[in-house]
XYZ file of C-alpha atoms in Angstrom:
409
model
C 26.226 47.980 29.190
C 26.910 44.867 31.262
C 24.953 42.420 29.118
C 25.324 39.396 31.370
C 24.187 41.391 34.400
C 21.134 42.577 32.470
C 20.201 39.043 31.437
C 20.596 37.746 35.003
C 18.602 40.665 36.443
C 15.643 40.063 34.150
C 15.623 36.335 34.911
C 15.763 37.104 38.632
C 12.714 39.336 38.220
C 10.815 36.505 36.544
C 11.673 34.171 39.398
C 10.639 36.683 42.051
C 7.265 37.103 40.318
C 6.734 33.348 40.172
C 6.693 33.440 36.369
C 9.983 31.674 35.626
C 9.314 28.702 33.385
C 10.770 25.357 34.365
C 10.611 22.571 31.796
C 9.540 19.143 32.953
C 12.159 16.673 31.672
C 9.948 13.929 30.241
C 10.451 10.722 28.305
C 7.344 9.536 26.538
C 6.815 5.796 26.746
C 5.758 4.214 23.488
C 2.469 2.374 23.948
C 1.904 3.757 27.479
C 0.561 7.268 26.816
C -0.382 9.277 28.882
C 2.228 7.736 31.214
C 5.750 9.177 30.930
C 9.036 9.157 32.825
C 9.997 12.378 34.586
C 13.724 12.958 35.103
C 14.353 15.036 38.231
C 16.716 15.053 41.203
C 18.942 12.493 39.506
C 16.160 9.913 39.364
C 13.267 8.918 37.120
C 9.661 9.063 38.291
C 6.596 7.697 36.536
C 3.983 10.400 35.963
C 0.647 10.763 34.193
C 0.639 13.686 31.770
C -2.583 15.722 31.937
C -1.547 18.719 29.825
C -0.366 17.245 26.541
C -1.314 18.820 23.227
C -1.291 15.295 21.785
C -5.026 15.472 22.431
C -5.918 12.052 21.033
C -2.681 10.193 21.704
C -2.033 9.830 17.980
C 1.695 10.397 18.477
C 1.694 6.891 19.964
C -0.660 5.229 17.487
C 0.755 2.085 15.791
C -0.332 3.236 12.312
C 1.453 6.572 12.751
C 4.639 5.003 14.081
C 4.654 2.386 11.310
C 4.254 5.075 8.634
C 7.169 7.053 10.074
C 9.353 3.944 10.131
C 8.483 3.067 6.546
C 9.295 6.567 5.282
C 12.501 6.707 7.326
C 13.667 3.416 5.853
C 12.662 4.488 2.348
C 13.842 8.123 2.304
C 16.273 8.660 5.161
C 16.159 11.249 7.930
C 15.908 14.662 6.272
C 14.147 16.172 3.273
C 17.370 17.538 1.827
C 16.469 21.185 1.329
C 13.765 23.795 0.980
C 10.666 22.911 -0.984
C 12.016 24.825 -3.984
C 15.514 23.312 -3.921
C 15.370 19.503 -3.808
C 13.263 19.384 -0.634
C 9.829 18.448 -1.995
C 9.466 14.787 -1.172
C 6.544 12.780 -2.521
C 5.218 12.433 1.032
C 4.846 16.230 1.157
C 2.765 16.141 -2.009
C 0.556 13.337 -0.698
C 0.076 15.119 2.623
C -0.903 18.415 0.983
C -3.427 16.588 -1.198
C -4.865 14.928 1.913
C -5.011 18.232 3.788
C -6.869 19.891 0.930
C -9.420 17.070 0.866
C -9.588 17.030 4.681
C -10.578 20.712 4.711
C -12.755 20.612 1.560
C -10.483 23.115 -0.192
C -8.802 23.140 -3.610
C -5.259 23.137 -2.256
C -3.122 23.104 0.878
C 0.396 24.156 1.812
C 2.631 22.497 4.406
C 4.777 24.504 6.843
C 7.321 23.540 9.492
C 4.913 24.531 12.293
C 1.528 26.071 12.924
C 3.310 29.173 14.204
C 5.186 29.572 10.932
C 1.999 28.937 8.947
C 0.211 31.775 10.741
C 3.109 34.187 10.760
C 4.010 33.614 7.121
C 0.506 33.630 5.669
C -0.779 36.665 7.545
C 2.367 38.722 7.011
C 2.443 37.831 3.322
C -1.188 38.776 2.747
C -0.859 41.988 4.745
C 2.303 43.077 2.949
C 1.467 41.971 -0.575
C -2.194 43.019 -0.987
C -2.232 46.787 -1.680
C -4.157 48.709 0.971
C -5.177 45.603 2.898
C -6.761 46.202 6.320
C -6.641 43.377 8.869
C -9.174 42.850 11.668
C -7.974 40.588 14.476
C -9.774 39.081 17.476
C -8.243 40.462 20.681
C -7.414 36.970 21.986
C -5.734 35.668 18.845
C -2.577 33.612 19.302
C 0.831 35.274 19.333
C 1.681 33.728 15.957
C -1.278 35.518 14.376
C -0.422 38.791 16.105
C 3.181 38.569 14.923
C 2.118 37.726 11.375
C -0.222 40.713 11.225
C 2.429 42.980 12.751
C 5.079 41.940 10.236
C 2.658 42.487 7.374
C 2.652 46.194 8.322
C -0.851 46.709 7.023
C -3.455 48.791 8.802
C -4.954 46.682 11.579
C -7.847 46.830 14.017
C -8.473 44.604 17.029
C -12.105 43.660 17.661
C -13.505 42.525 20.993
C -13.258 38.817 21.593
C -15.941 36.821 19.760
C -17.949 40.015 19.166
C -19.490 40.187 15.667
C -21.176 43.525 16.423
C -17.892 45.205 17.302
C -16.327 43.689 14.183
C -19.162 45.106 12.103
C -18.603 48.563 13.578
C -14.911 48.490 12.707
C -15.462 47.157 9.195
C -18.112 49.808 8.540
C -15.434 52.499 8.599
C -14.056 51.229 5.275
C -15.552 51.167 1.764
C -16.643 47.793 0.432
C -13.904 47.861 -2.205
C -11.100 48.189 0.385
C -9.236 44.848 0.703
C -10.011 43.407 4.137
C -9.086 40.298 6.102
C -10.768 39.104 9.326
C -8.624 36.757 11.428
C -9.915 34.629 14.319
C -9.623 31.211 15.932
C -12.217 28.495 16.403
C -11.214 27.047 19.791
C -9.359 29.433 22.095
C -7.018 27.216 24.079
C -6.715 29.125 27.348
C -10.421 29.627 28.144
C -11.769 26.773 26.021
C -14.435 28.895 24.326
C -15.459 28.581 20.674
C -15.951 31.486 18.287
C -19.364 32.234 16.720
C -18.094 31.329 13.267
C -21.344 31.783 11.365
C -21.938 35.268 12.770
C -18.356 36.333 12.066
C -18.685 35.057 8.495
C -21.969 36.957 8.100
C -20.276 40.207 9.065
C -17.190 39.587 6.942
C -19.237 38.729 3.867
C -21.415 41.801 4.291
C -18.254 43.925 4.012
C -16.566 41.885 1.264
C -13.779 40.745 3.611
C -11.737 37.574 3.457
C -11.810 35.284 6.501
C -8.830 33.556 8.108
C -9.597 30.799 10.614
C -7.052 29.233 12.959
C -8.296 25.703 13.746
C -5.139 24.635 15.601
C -6.930 23.430 18.738
C -9.816 21.883 16.798
C -8.061 19.872 14.084
C -8.786 16.168 14.486
C -11.452 16.698 17.123
C -14.559 18.344 15.651
C -16.666 17.485 12.636
C -17.684 14.167 11.080
C -14.166 13.620 9.701
C -12.390 15.760 12.271
C -11.087 18.732 10.285
C -12.395 21.239 12.839
C -15.238 23.432 14.036
C -15.833 24.869 10.562
C -16.623 21.355 9.343
C -18.810 20.644 12.367
C -20.793 23.832 11.730
C -20.972 23.388 7.936
C -19.019 26.570 7.254
C -15.839 25.513 5.460
C -17.015 26.944 2.155
C -17.429 30.354 3.812
C -13.893 30.507 5.207
C -11.295 31.912 2.800
C -8.257 30.342 4.506
C -8.237 27.552 7.088
C -5.035 27.157 9.088
C -4.140 24.210 11.280
C -1.385 22.237 12.950
C -0.074 18.696 12.786
C 1.468 18.961 16.269
C -1.607 18.597 18.462
C -4.407 16.096 17.780
C -2.572 14.807 14.686
C 0.284 13.899 17.026
C 3.338 14.850 14.942
C 4.657 18.328 14.005
C 4.094 20.918 11.285
C 1.421 23.356 10.155
C -0.655 24.089 7.078
C -3.115 26.334 5.328
C -5.947 25.177 3.072
C -7.673 27.513 0.624
C -8.331 28.080 -3.068
C -5.613 26.988 -5.471
C -4.783 30.588 -6.377
C -4.548 31.700 -2.731
C -2.292 28.799 -1.763
C -0.098 29.395 -4.806
C 0.149 33.076 -3.855
C 1.442 32.260 -0.344
C 3.713 29.547 -1.745
C 5.221 32.000 -4.211
C 5.534 35.092 -2.004
C 5.780 33.861 1.602
C 9.355 34.125 2.970
C 8.649 31.810 5.897
C 7.757 29.083 3.421
C 10.280 29.843 0.689
C 13.336 29.968 2.944
C 12.517 27.153 5.413
C 13.804 23.609 5.043
C 11.103 21.006 4.522
C 9.813 18.796 7.298
C 11.395 15.308 7.197
C 9.606 12.743 5.015
C 8.982 10.528 8.053
C 7.110 13.389 9.722
C 4.959 13.978 6.648
C 4.229 10.259 6.332
C 3.274 9.998 10.008
C 0.935 13.004 9.747
C -0.648 11.550 6.607
C -1.336 8.243 8.364
C -2.769 10.037 11.402
C -5.176 12.157 9.365
C -6.370 9.177 7.351
C -7.030 7.235 10.547
C -8.879 10.093 12.256
C -11.078 10.755 9.240
C -12.305 7.160 9.439
C -12.694 6.911 13.228
C -15.176 9.397 14.715
C -15.390 7.269 17.860
C -12.048 8.784 18.885
C -13.682 12.210 18.988
C -16.717 10.939 20.874
C -14.544 9.316 23.547
C -12.441 12.459 23.800
C -15.454 14.698 24.375
C -16.787 12.313 27.038
C -13.473 12.326 28.909
C -13.283 16.141 28.871
C -16.889 16.518 30.020
C -16.391 13.957 32.780
C -13.263 15.706 34.019
C -15.006 19.095 34.136
C -18.036 17.659 35.927
C -16.089 15.720 38.543
C -13.752 18.602 39.440
C -16.673 21.051 39.598
C -18.588 18.731 41.922
C -15.708 19.056 44.397
C -15.631 22.837 44.202
C -12.481 23.022 42.086
C -12.907 26.268 40.078
C -13.139 24.997 36.505
C -13.692 27.809 34.031
C -16.873 27.122 31.994
C -15.721 25.639 28.701
C -17.667 24.358 25.725
C -14.634 22.608 24.265
C -12.217 19.878 25.329
C -10.064 22.358 27.281
C -10.377 22.197 31.099
C -8.975 25.416 32.632
C -8.707 25.358 36.439
C -8.359 28.875 37.816
C -5.774 29.751 40.470
C -5.293 33.502 40.013
C -1.788 33.785 41.405
C 1.456 32.933 39.613
C 3.395 31.681 42.617
C 0.526 29.522 43.897
C -0.094 28.174 40.414
C 3.525 27.016 40.211
C 3.349 25.646 43.763
C 0.214 23.645 42.972
C 1.825 22.243 39.832
C 4.957 21.241 41.760
C 2.985 19.403 44.458
C 0.901 17.568 41.892
C 4.060 16.446 40.110
C 6.292 15.504 43.034
C 3.726 14.063 45.443
C 0.961 12.725 43.218
C 2.744 11.856 39.956
C 0.470 14.185 37.983
C 1.964 16.615 35.485
C -0.093 19.745 34.746
C 1.942 22.751 33.631
C 1.170 26.144 35.248
C -0.041 28.768 32.776
C 1.095 32.258 33.756
C 1.578 35.695 32.202
C 2.230 36.507 29.349
C 0.298 33.486 28.072
C -2.687 34.647 30.144
C -3.319 38.019 31.860
C -1.983 38.619 35.384
C -4.575 37.470 37.888
C -5.940 34.712 35.636
C -3.152 32.174 36.173
C -4.394 28.628 35.804
C -3.716 24.933 35.452
C -4.831 23.804 31.995
C -5.957 20.179 31.856
C -6.359 18.373 28.531
C -7.931 14.941 29.052
C -7.445 12.416 26.263
C -9.316 9.251 25.249
C -6.517 7.298 26.961
C -7.023 8.769 30.446
C -9.030 6.029 32.144
C -11.353 6.210 35.179
C -8.596 5.217 37.612
C -6.445 8.091 36.395
C -9.439 10.415 36.633
C -10.127 9.326 40.241
C -6.516 10.048 41.169
C -6.601 13.454 39.467
C -9.700 14.580 41.352
C -8.347 13.335 44.694
C -5.027 15.094 44.104
C -6.596 18.410 43.125
C -8.792 18.399 46.219
C -5.774 17.718 48.448
C -3.694 20.468 46.849
C -6.530 23.004 47.003
C -7.022 22.292 50.705
C -3.311 22.428 51.528
C -2.694 25.726 49.721
C -6.059 27.126 50.845
C -6.902 28.053 47.278
C -10.334 29.544 46.586
C -13.072 27.104 45.680
C -16.190 27.540 43.596
C -19.637 26.449 44.709
C -19.718 22.713 44.049
C -21.628 21.984 40.861
C -24.524 19.564 40.988
C -24.065 16.391 38.989
C -27.251 17.093 37.061
C -26.040 20.484 35.825
């Protein structure tokens, strides 16, 4: 086999389909978020980032930066090993205690990323619990799918956000069969939110554990910001809550929060935790400072929700096809990979607006979109420019429009 020819051929196919991913070369500007420098064509260009997962701008917050500096000066750059071999720094311990309190659980466990947290926890439970059967929402994130797959347990996929279909699938197994139901709270591509109470009702009726991915909700929902389960008063009904430190918290890393025995089980048997080096102390310290700040400042969440709602309303009023969303996610539908990339390129190069195209396999073919994530730091002037730019691009590319929404709706 000519390996290099095969690699080049597959990449060429991606490009011909309009699905080849090009990374925007960005330099975040401390204190200026969401403004960044974009390196392209041998020059730098100032752009406004409208697709960051740093949903609240906490990666730029003075308290977070100061905490990272303090830990860096105190402990140095790296943790020095895995958690079991010299790599448990006191900042890790403090962060796990905070995460447990944050999620109203007995204990928490820190991972290098949310992806690793999902993959490790789900694969460990599936592989280590004899006869375990896993039930997974059809739109669960790749990290959850991979974790379930590697656990090699029997699995069933239930229709998205459909408690009745879940009940039908669970009914095929005796009550005493070990079962785990895995789902997300906020689904990041469509911006919908799962019916958590109904899913818990079904799971409890069949004596199943529940596993909730709150990655896109952490920091942004609930009185203290731990997620939708807190907002809906359901944390005590969720067996395992999983989250990330890389989105609204503004740093990097992932975690689970659950009972002390469950967390200890994953800590003791999960290869992705056991054999991974620890996150640097400065990262743990920064995440700790961010969580403490967000717990005490609900006005950040209120401002964030207002910005997202305003963005959806203003684009809809102009006929830009915003997918209905009950969360902070603003998906703008294009429906064609090549045009989605073309729209993104024009916005970047001509209007100084960076919104990454979302194509297959992240979303199904025919549902390609631009995914906007407004933050509390996107002001009205930026919003005006965004709406003007989208209208110009839609007209130029002759993209389909929706019926303009009325302001009162």
